[in-house]
DNA sequence: AATAGAACGATATACTATACCGCACCTATG
DNA sequence: CATAGGTGCGGTATAGTATATCGTTCTATT
């Protein structure tokens, strides 16, 4: 099975995550005629700060501190842009949002959510997609969107119990 | 792959769904020392009325009409009981709830959500569980809870476009 | 400069969920 | 019988999440 993952759970050069993702998003916006405005860019940076999900109102507090917006619609508009264009994801289970760290447009990965440290990793798995497709088509169901959110313990937290 | 599903998308004797599920839940409560109180039973019946998800406040409106409760905690307490004991499920994507139609305690199925008619089916698939387990263990992740919600079109709605 | 569309500020409101207190009821247990 | 503990529930209040709407401002294009 072809499974690729972001290294969210392992020690890694996270500055590189941040810079490469911001750069990638900026390039994608330029190419696709999208505007990466200050508010949108700041929300992306806030989400990238850690591999954790942030609620809309946590983001809003941070925007307020930066003088970039003070009311809920400001952050929800930015999130709509980021999620709609595949630069961030909503974690339904948490009503919260994470930056997308995978260089692949409009994908729909599985999320691994650690209840110990709250870190979140995206996993793109062909086997999982196939299994979903098979499960659905066994019922004659046509898949359009998938939500796969797996809660548990990341390697470090599993060792620490 | 072993896939079992509820017949939610097919024409079926739904009265039978209702009665057998209510009976099964009542028996399980008796056996496990749980109280299927009037409020809890009524919420279960409301959820069973159709294979669709209902929001907490829709349920609350119905409870009000029956004189069985008038404030949010009434319905949330009943839902906590039903979900906690495996008699109903929360659909995270919809912030709504469905009755469980599968006779298996404390399972965690995939949900097929039709955007055409809003019907929801549960699918228990070993292949899917295995794929999730494989995806997680490839990252050293220990699975505790799974959310799998598949949106799309049921057979009827797919034909009707 | 004029125009159209996108983004934003601001207000208001809708929708979802929980904390907390106290009472009623039941059932041990002394 | 008295009492203590558990469970369910009514009620109040509040917390948390998300959207509708309108008018203005910004930006790209003509
Ligand atoms: Zn990183
Ligand atoms: Zn992603
Ligand atoms: Zn049925
Ligand atoms: Zn349908």
Tab-separated table of C-alpha atoms (C1' of nucleotides) and ligand atoms in Angstrom:
chain	number	residue	atom	x	y	z
A	1	UNK	CA	0.000	0.000	0.000
A	2	UNK	CA	1.286	3.415	-0.912
A	3	UNK	CA	1.117	5.571	2.185
A	4	UNK	CA	2.769	8.975	2.443
A	5	UNK	CA	2.705	11.117	5.521
A	6	UNK	CA	3.879	14.429	6.803
A	7	UNK	CA	6.534	14.146	9.513
A	8	UNK	CA	4.399	15.973	12.040
A	9	UNK	CA	5.039	13.420	14.767
A	10	UNK	CA	8.780	13.214	14.289
A	11	UNK	CA	11.393	15.745	15.207
A	12	UNK	CA	11.997	17.755	12.082
A	13	UNK	CA	13.089	21.129	10.827
A	14	UNK	CA	9.806	22.850	11.305
A	15	UNK	CA	11.070	26.229	10.104
A	16	UNK	CA	11.417	24.508	6.793
A	17	UNK	CA	7.783	23.302	6.934
A	18	UNK	CA	6.705	26.874	7.472
A	19	UNK	CA	8.806	28.523	4.812
A	20	UNK	CA	8.308	25.920	2.137
A	21	UNK	CA	4.545	25.846	2.684
A	22	UNK	CA	4.168	29.612	2.662
A	23	UNK	CA	6.289	29.739	-0.470
A	24	UNK	CA	4.324	26.984	-2.129
A	25	UNK	CA	1.009	28.648	-1.324
A	26	UNK	CA	2.234	32.020	-2.533
A	27	UNK	CA	3.353	30.438	-5.799
A	28	UNK	CA	0.065	28.593	-6.225
A	29	UNK	CA	-1.866	31.820	-5.656
A	30	UNK	CA	0.232	33.703	-8.172
A	31	UNK	CA	-0.256	30.965	-10.708
A	32	UNK	CA	-3.980	30.602	-10.170
A	33	UNK	CA	-4.807	34.284	-9.889
A	34	UNK	CA	-5.685	34.105	-6.199
A	35	UNK	CA	-4.930	36.863	-3.730
A	36	UNK	CA	-2.906	35.874	-0.697
A	37	UNK	CA	-3.923	38.953	1.273
A	38	UNK	CA	-2.354	39.909	4.612
A	39	UNK	CA	-5.212	38.388	6.617
A	40	UNK	CA	-5.105	35.141	4.661
A	41	UNK	CA	-1.357	34.919	4.871
A	42	UNK	CA	-1.395	35.586	8.596
A	43	UNK	CA	-4.004	32.917	9.234
A	44	UNK	CA	-1.935	30.462	7.229
A	45	UNK	CA	1.151	31.358	9.261
A	46	UNK	CA	-0.765	30.949	12.500
A	47	UNK	CA	-1.947	27.523	11.414
A	48	UNK	CA	1.580	26.601	10.358
A	49	UNK	CA	3.072	27.628	13.663
A	50	UNK	CA	2.568	24.124	14.979
A	51	UNK	CA	1.168	20.901	13.594
A	52	UNK	CA	-1.938	21.414	15.689
A	53	UNK	CA	-5.479	22.434	14.983
A	54	UNK	CA	-6.633	25.916	15.923
A	55	UNK	CA	-10.193	27.027	16.434
A	56	UNK	CA	-11.556	29.982	14.503
A	57	UNK	CA	-11.740	32.103	17.637
A	58	UNK	CA	-8.176	31.351	18.662
A	59	UNK	CA	-7.142	32.562	15.244
A	60	UNK	CA	-9.351	35.594	15.654
A	61	UNK	CA	-7.672	36.499	18.935
A	62	UNK	CA	-4.327	36.395	17.196
A	63	UNK	CA	-5.608	38.508	14.315
A	64	UNK	CA	-6.887	41.051	16.801
A	65	UNK	CA	-3.474	41.233	18.421
A	66	UNK	CA	-2.019	41.972	15.002
A	67	UNK	CA	-4.677	44.536	14.124
A	68	UNK	CA	-5.694	42.432	11.148
A	69	UNK	CA	-9.332	41.906	11.970
A	70	UNK	CA	-11.568	41.881	14.975
A	71	UNK	CA	-14.809	40.159	14.031
A	72	UNK	CA	-15.632	36.518	13.294
A	73	UNK	CA	-16.296	37.005	9.579
A	74	UNK	CA	-12.700	38.136	9.106
A	75	UNK	CA	-11.285	34.807	10.168
A	76	UNK	CA	-14.032	32.715	8.622
A	77	UNK	CA	-13.492	34.413	5.273
A	78	UNK	CA	-9.803	33.678	5.427
A	79	UNK	CA	-10.476	30.082	6.403
A	80	UNK	CA	-12.984	29.685	3.596
A	81	UNK	CA	-10.321	30.831	1.179
A	82	UNK	CA	-7.612	28.586	2.594
A	83	UNK	CA	-9.779	25.489	2.910
A	84	UNK	CA	-11.549	26.087	-0.391
A	85	UNK	CA	-8.255	26.265	-2.222
A	86	UNK	CA	-6.698	23.326	-0.456
A	87	UNK	CA	-4.207	25.296	1.646
A	88	UNK	CA	-5.777	24.248	4.933
A	89	UNK	CA	-8.164	21.588	6.206
A	90	UNK	CA	-11.008	21.565	8.658
A	91	UNK	CA	-10.902	18.857	11.316
A	92	UNK	CA	-14.585	18.117	11.807
A	93	UNK	CA	-14.078	16.252	15.017
A	94	UNK	CA	-12.451	19.288	16.616
A	95	UNK	CA	-14.216	22.135	14.843
A	96	UNK	CA	-10.744	23.408	14.162
A	97	UNK	CA	-8.334	23.953	11.323
A	98	UNK	CA	-4.842	22.870	10.264
A	99	UNK	CA	-2.522	24.062	7.542
A	100	UNK	CA	-2.010	21.658	4.682
A	101	UNK	CA	1.564	20.486	4.461
A	102	UNK	CA	1.220	18.323	1.396
A	103	UNK	CA	2.124	19.594	-2.018
A	104	UNK	CA	-0.860	18.245	-3.873
A	105	UNK	CA	-3.849	20.297	-4.867
A	106	UNK	CA	-7.340	19.541	-3.574
A	107	UNK	CA	-6.634	16.242	-1.913
A	108	UNK	CA	-8.518	14.712	0.954
A	109	UNK	CA	-6.176	12.912	3.289
A	110	UNK	CA	-6.758	10.989	6.473
A	111	UNK	CA	-5.884	12.879	9.623
A	112	UNK	CA	-4.110	11.329	12.569
A	113	UNK	CA	-4.981	13.247	15.717
A	114	UNK	CA	-2.903	12.624	18.820
A	115	UNK	CA	-4.896	13.062	22.007
A	116	UNK	CA	-1.658	13.249	23.984
A	117	UNK	CA	0.075	16.202	22.354
A	118	UNK	CA	-2.695	17.378	20.017
A	119	UNK	CA	-0.425	17.112	17.010
A	120	UNK	CA	-2.051	16.281	13.711
A	121	UNK	CA	-0.549	14.496	10.735
A	122	UNK	CA	-1.986	14.089	7.271
A	123	UNK	CA	-1.685	10.672	5.693
A	124	UNK	CA	-2.350	10.088	2.024
A	125	UNK	CA	-3.052	6.428	1.579
A	126	UNK	CA	-4.081	4.781	-1.654
A	127	UNK	CA	-5.158	1.679	0.230
A	128	UNK	CA	-7.487	3.716	2.378
A	129	UNK	CA	-8.987	5.490	-0.607
A	130	UNK	CA	-9.527	2.187	-2.333
A	131	UNK	CA	-11.139	0.688	0.759
A	132	UNK	CA	-13.516	3.638	0.981
A	133	UNK	CA	-14.345	3.393	-2.681
A	134	UNK	CA	-14.979	-0.336	-2.350
A	135	UNK	CA	-17.135	0.094	0.742
A	136	UNK	CA	-19.216	2.741	-0.966
A	137	UNK	CA	-19.609	1.003	-4.287
A	138	UNK	CA	-20.723	-2.167	-2.506
A	139	UNK	CA	-23.793	-0.074	-1.604
A	140	UNK	CA	-24.057	1.583	-4.997
A	141	UNK	CA	-22.949	4.826	-3.426
A	142	UNK	CA	-21.063	7.486	-5.391
A	143	UNK	CA	-18.292	9.077	-3.322
A	144	UNK	CA	-17.791	12.819	-3.579
A	145	UNK	CA	-16.190	13.851	-0.283
A	146	UNK	CA	-14.404	11.906	2.409
A	147	UNK	CA	-13.813	12.682	6.066
A	148	UNK	CA	-11.349	10.373	7.768
A	149	UNK	CA	-10.167	11.419	11.193
A	150	UNK	CA	-8.309	8.946	13.343
A	151	UNK	CA	-7.827	9.703	17.006
A	152	UNK	CA	-5.230	8.027	19.152
A	153	UNK	CA	-1.628	8.374	20.239
A	154	UNK	CA	1.378	9.419	18.204
A	155	UNK	CA	4.593	7.388	18.589
A	156	UNK	CA	6.049	9.611	21.316
A	157	UNK	CA	2.859	9.831	23.340
A	158	UNK	CA	2.255	6.103	22.959
A	159	UNK	CA	5.636	5.380	24.543
A	160	UNK	CA	5.003	7.853	27.348
A	161	UNK	CA	1.607	6.219	27.720
B	1	UNK	CA	-13.717	-7.776	1.753
B	2	UNK	CA	-16.384	-8.298	4.343
B	3	UNK	CA	-18.777	-5.371	4.090
B	4	UNK	CA	-22.145	-5.249	5.783
B	5	UNK	CA	-24.540	-2.383	5.448
B	6	UNK	CA	-27.899	-1.209	6.604
B	7	UNK	CA	-30.503	-1.079	3.849
B	8	UNK	CA	-31.094	2.616	4.410
B	9	UNK	CA	-30.858	3.447	0.723
B	10	UNK	CA	-33.130	0.678	-0.468
B	11	UNK	CA	-36.852	0.390	-0.151
B	12	UNK	CA	-37.435	-1.687	2.935
B	13	UNK	CA	-39.895	-2.344	5.713
B	14	UNK	CA	-38.880	0.565	7.847
B	15	UNK	CA	-41.485	-0.157	10.532
B	16	UNK	CA	-39.440	-3.237	11.139
B	17	UNK	CA	-36.247	-1.160	11.499
B	18	UNK	CA	-37.986	0.904	14.132
B	19	UNK	CA	-39.520	-1.887	16.141
B	20	UNK	CA	-36.566	-4.214	16.063
B	21	UNK	CA	-34.163	-1.456	17.035
B	22	UNK	CA	-36.297	-0.185	19.890
B	23	UNK	CA	-36.706	-3.751	21.102
B	24	UNK	CA	-33.021	-4.463	20.818
B	25	UNK	CA	-32.102	-1.297	22.729
B	26	UNK	CA	-34.657	-2.016	25.434
B	27	UNK	CA	-33.253	-5.511	25.849
B	28	UNK	CA	-29.672	-4.233	25.965
B	29	UNK	CA	-30.624	-1.693	28.624
B	30	UNK	CA	-32.351	-4.304	30.725
B	31	UNK	CA	-29.373	-6.574	30.463
B	32	UNK	CA	-26.780	-3.907	31.191
B	33	UNK	CA	-28.671	-2.155	33.971
B	34	UNK	CA	-29.293	0.993	31.929
B	35	UNK	CA	-32.466	3.040	32.152
B	36	UNK	CA	-34.313	3.652	28.914
B	37	UNK	CA	-36.274	6.584	30.298
B	38	UNK	CA	-39.156	8.254	28.429
B	39	UNK	CA	-36.957	11.080	27.167
B	40	UNK	CA	-34.238	8.715	25.983
B	41	UNK	CA	-36.726	6.414	24.333
B	42	UNK	CA	-38.458	9.289	22.605
B	43	UNK	CA	-35.192	10.671	21.241
B	44	UNK	CA	-34.315	7.229	19.943
B	45	UNK	CA	-37.707	6.975	18.256
B	46	UNK	CA	-37.306	10.404	16.713
B	47	UNK	CA	-33.920	9.423	15.336
B	48	UNK	CA	-35.352	6.169	14.045
B	49	UNK	CA	-38.197	7.873	12.256
B	50	UNK	CA	-36.072	8.182	9.142
B	51	UNK	CA	-32.567	7.175	8.173
B	52	UNK	CA	-31.523	10.787	8.406
B	53	UNK	CA	-29.498	12.829	10.822
B	54	UNK	CA	-31.277	15.201	13.154
B	55	UNK	CA	-29.733	18.153	14.931
B	56	UNK	CA	-30.047	18.453	18.695
B	57	UNK	CA	-32.376	21.413	18.371
B	58	UNK	CA	-34.683	19.662	15.937
B	59	UNK	CA	-34.960	16.889	18.486
B	60	UNK	CA	-35.546	19.441	21.197
B	61	UNK	CA	-38.432	20.979	19.258
B	62	UNK	CA	-40.030	17.564	19.031
B	63	UNK	CA	-39.497	16.909	22.731
B	64	UNK	CA	-41.148	20.217	23.506
B	65	UNK	CA	-44.154	19.243	21.443
B	66	UNK	CA	-44.405	16.064	23.513
B	67	UNK	CA	-43.938	17.851	26.811
B	68	UNK	CA	-40.831	15.784	27.479
B	69	UNK	CA	-38.325	18.569	27.863
B	70	UNK	CA	-37.849	22.144	26.874
B	71	UNK	CA	-34.210	23.060	27.379
B	72	UNK	CA	-31.053	22.017	25.521
B	73	UNK	CA	-29.611	19.926	28.363
B	74	UNK	CA	-32.627	17.619	28.134
B	75	UNK	CA	-31.795	16.522	24.634
B	76	UNK	CA	-28.037	16.574	25.076
B	77	UNK	CA	-28.321	14.320	28.105
B	78	UNK	CA	-30.390	11.860	26.160
B	79	UNK	CA	-27.971	11.982	23.244
B	80	UNK	CA	-25.014	11.465	25.545
B	81	UNK	CA	-26.688	8.345	26.863
B	82	UNK	CA	-27.593	7.005	23.422
B	83	UNK	CA	-24.252	7.748	21.795
B	84	UNK	CA	-22.271	6.661	24.828
B	85	UNK	CA	-23.975	3.304	24.872
B	86	UNK	CA	-23.771	2.751	21.146
B	87	UNK	CA	-27.476	3.229	20.410
B	88	UNK	CA	-26.897	6.303	18.246
B	89	UNK	CA	-24.032	7.988	16.449
B	90	UNK	CA	-22.938	11.555	15.985
B	91	UNK	CA	-22.209	12.632	12.432
B	92	UNK	CA	-19.392	15.119	12.927
B	93	UNK	CA	-19.687	16.580	9.490
B	94	UNK	CA	-23.301	17.552	10.116
B	95	UNK	CA	-23.285	18.193	13.857
B	96	UNK	CA	-26.241	15.859	13.910
B	97	UNK	CA	-27.242	12.441	15.134
B	98	UNK	CA	-28.539	9.155	13.749
B	99	UNK	CA	-29.929	6.057	15.383
B	100	UNK	CA	-27.737	3.000	15.185
B	101	UNK	CA	-29.366	0.227	13.200
B	102	UNK	CA	-26.658	-2.354	13.605
B	103	UNK	CA	-26.861	-5.018	16.253
B	104	UNK	CA	-23.313	-4.821	17.479
B	105	UNK	CA	-22.224	-3.044	20.615
B	106	UNK	CA	-19.788	-0.149	20.560
B	107	UNK	CA	-18.771	-0.364	16.931
B	108	UNK	CA	-17.519	2.481	14.803
B	109	UNK	CA	-18.839	2.166	11.279
B	110	UNK	CA	-18.322	4.302	8.204
B	111	UNK	CA	-21.241	6.545	7.336
B	112	UNK	CA	-22.501	7.097	3.831
B	113	UNK	CA	-24.231	10.454	3.628
B	114	UNK	CA	-26.369	11.203	0.577
B	115	UNK	CA	-26.372	14.879	-0.305
B	116	UNK	CA	-29.423	14.326	-2.490
B	117	UNK	CA	-31.927	12.911	-0.040
B	118	UNK	CA	-29.940	13.288	3.203
B	119	UNK	CA	-30.257	9.603	3.981
B	120	UNK	CA	-27.458	8.027	5.959
B	121	UNK	CA	-26.309	4.434	5.917
B	122	UNK	CA	-23.849	2.731	8.204
B	123	UNK	CA	-21.310	0.439	6.614
B	124	UNK	CA	-19.196	-1.936	8.635
B	125	UNK	CA	-16.218	-2.866	6.545
B	126	UNK	CA	-13.316	-4.981	7.680
B	127	UNK	CA	-11.288	-3.832	4.713
B	128	UNK	CA	-11.737	-0.234	5.717
B	129	UNK	CA	-10.779	-0.914	9.305
B	130	UNK	CA	-7.693	-2.734	8.160
B	131	UNK	CA	-6.734	0.073	5.799
B	132	UNK	CA	-7.055	2.588	8.623
B	133	UNK	CA	-5.020	0.424	10.944
B	134	UNK	CA	-2.340	0.010	8.273
B	135	UNK	CA	-2.234	3.708	7.496
B	136	UNK	CA	-1.876	4.573	11.154
B	137	UNK	CA	0.693	1.939	12.024
B	138	UNK	CA	2.816	3.030	9.072
B	139	UNK	CA	3.276	6.230	11.097
B	140	UNK	CA	3.630	4.434	14.434
B	141	UNK	CA	0.237	5.773	15.431
B	142	UNK	CA	-2.029	3.917	17.860
B	143	UNK	CA	-5.689	4.078	16.791
B	144	UNK	CA	-8.318	4.644	19.458
B	145	UNK	CA	-11.250	6.281	17.670
B	146	UNK	CA	-12.206	6.538	14.019
B	147	UNK	CA	-14.412	8.983	12.169
B	148	UNK	CA	-15.235	7.968	8.605
B	149	UNK	CA	-17.923	9.987	6.892
B	150	UNK	CA	-18.370	9.635	3.164
B	151	UNK	CA	-20.466	12.183	1.347
B	152	UNK	CA	-21.940	11.596	-2.065
B	153	UNK	CA	-24.997	10.208	-3.781
B	154	UNK	CA	-27.030	7.154	-2.904
B	155	UNK	CA	-28.080	4.796	-5.728
B	156	UNK	CA	-31.451	6.479	-6.273
B	157	UNK	CA	-30.115	10.018	-6.186
B	158	UNK	CA	-27.194	9.072	-8.427
B	159	UNK	CA	-29.628	7.856	-11.091
B	160	UNK	CA	-31.758	10.972	-10.751
B	161	UNK	CA	-28.499	12.920	-11.027
C	1	DA	C1'	-10.670	58.093	-14.858
C	2	DA	C1'	-14.409	54.552	-15.058
C	3	DT	C1'	-15.973	50.075	-14.137
C	4	DA	C1'	-16.563	45.459	-12.199
C	5	DG	C1'	-15.355	42.160	-9.098
C	6	DA	C1'	-13.061	40.754	-4.967
C	7	DA	C1'	-12.045	41.600	-0.265
C	8	DC	C1'	-13.106	43.693	3.987
C	9	DG	C1'	-15.322	46.163	8.189
C	10	DA	C1'	-19.130	46.038	11.024
C	11	DT	C1'	-23.464	44.645	13.008
C	12	DA	C1'	-26.489	41.373	14.002
C	13	DT	C1'	-28.006	36.919	14.518
C	14	DA	C1'	-28.193	31.847	14.173
C	15	DC	C1'	-26.677	27.514	15.505
C	16	DT	C1'	-24.339	24.118	18.620
C	17	DA	C1'	-22.969	22.671	23.212
C	18	DT	C1'	-21.802	22.702	28.199
C	19	DA	C1'	-21.451	24.167	33.324
C	20	DC	C1'	-23.867	24.287	37.260
C	21	DC	C1'	-27.417	24.050	40.902
C	22	DG	C1'	-30.983	21.895	43.172
C	23	DC	C1'	-34.778	18.606	43.511
C	24	DA	C1'	-37.008	14.069	43.064
C	25	DC	C1'	-36.510	9.356	43.109
C	26	DC	C1'	-34.513	4.988	44.091
C	27	DT	C1'	-31.781	1.869	46.655
C	28	DA	C1'	-28.547	0.205	49.618
C	29	DT	C1'	-26.651	0.404	54.321
C	30	DG	C1'	-26.598	1.096	59.089
D	1	DC	C1'	-36.589	4.070	60.282
D	2	DA	C1'	-32.865	7.318	59.046
D	3	DT	C1'	-29.377	8.354	56.097
D	4	DA	C1'	-26.216	8.505	52.390
D	5	DG	C1'	-25.085	7.845	47.530
D	6	DG	C1'	-26.330	7.498	42.773
D	7	DT	C1'	-28.988	8.736	38.775
D	8	DG	C1'	-31.992	11.365	36.077
D	9	DC	C1'	-33.994	15.638	35.157
D	10	DG	C1'	-35.818	20.718	35.213
D	11	DG	C1'	-34.018	25.200	34.849
D	12	DT	C1'	-30.791	29.065	34.307
D	13	DA	C1'	-27.002	30.787	32.419
D	14	DT	C1'	-23.245	30.917	29.496
D	15	DA	C1'	-19.749	29.265	26.247
D	16	DG	C1'	-18.395	28.116	21.709
D	17	DT	C1'	-18.994	27.899	16.582
D	18	DA	C1'	-20.688	29.882	12.260
D	19	DT	C1'	-23.325	32.746	8.884
D	20	DA	C1'	-26.349	36.560	6.747
D	21	DT	C1'	-26.250	41.071	5.214
D	22	DC	C1'	-24.946	45.646	3.897
D	23	DG	C1'	-22.068	49.218	2.736
D	24	DT	C1'	-17.255	50.536	1.845
D	25	DT	C1'	-12.671	49.902	0.125
D	26	DC	C1'	-9.369	47.944	-2.565
D	27	DT	C1'	-7.543	45.996	-7.083
D	28	DA	C1'	-7.263	44.854	-11.717
D	29	DT	C1'	-8.791	46.076	-16.107
D	30	DT	C1'	-10.636	48.976	-19.618
E	1	LIG	ZN1	6.700	20.761	10.799
E	2	LIG	ZN1	-3.392	18.550	3.215
E	3	LIG	ZN1	-35.154	1.558	7.978
E	4	LIG	ZN1	-30.091	9.927	-1.781
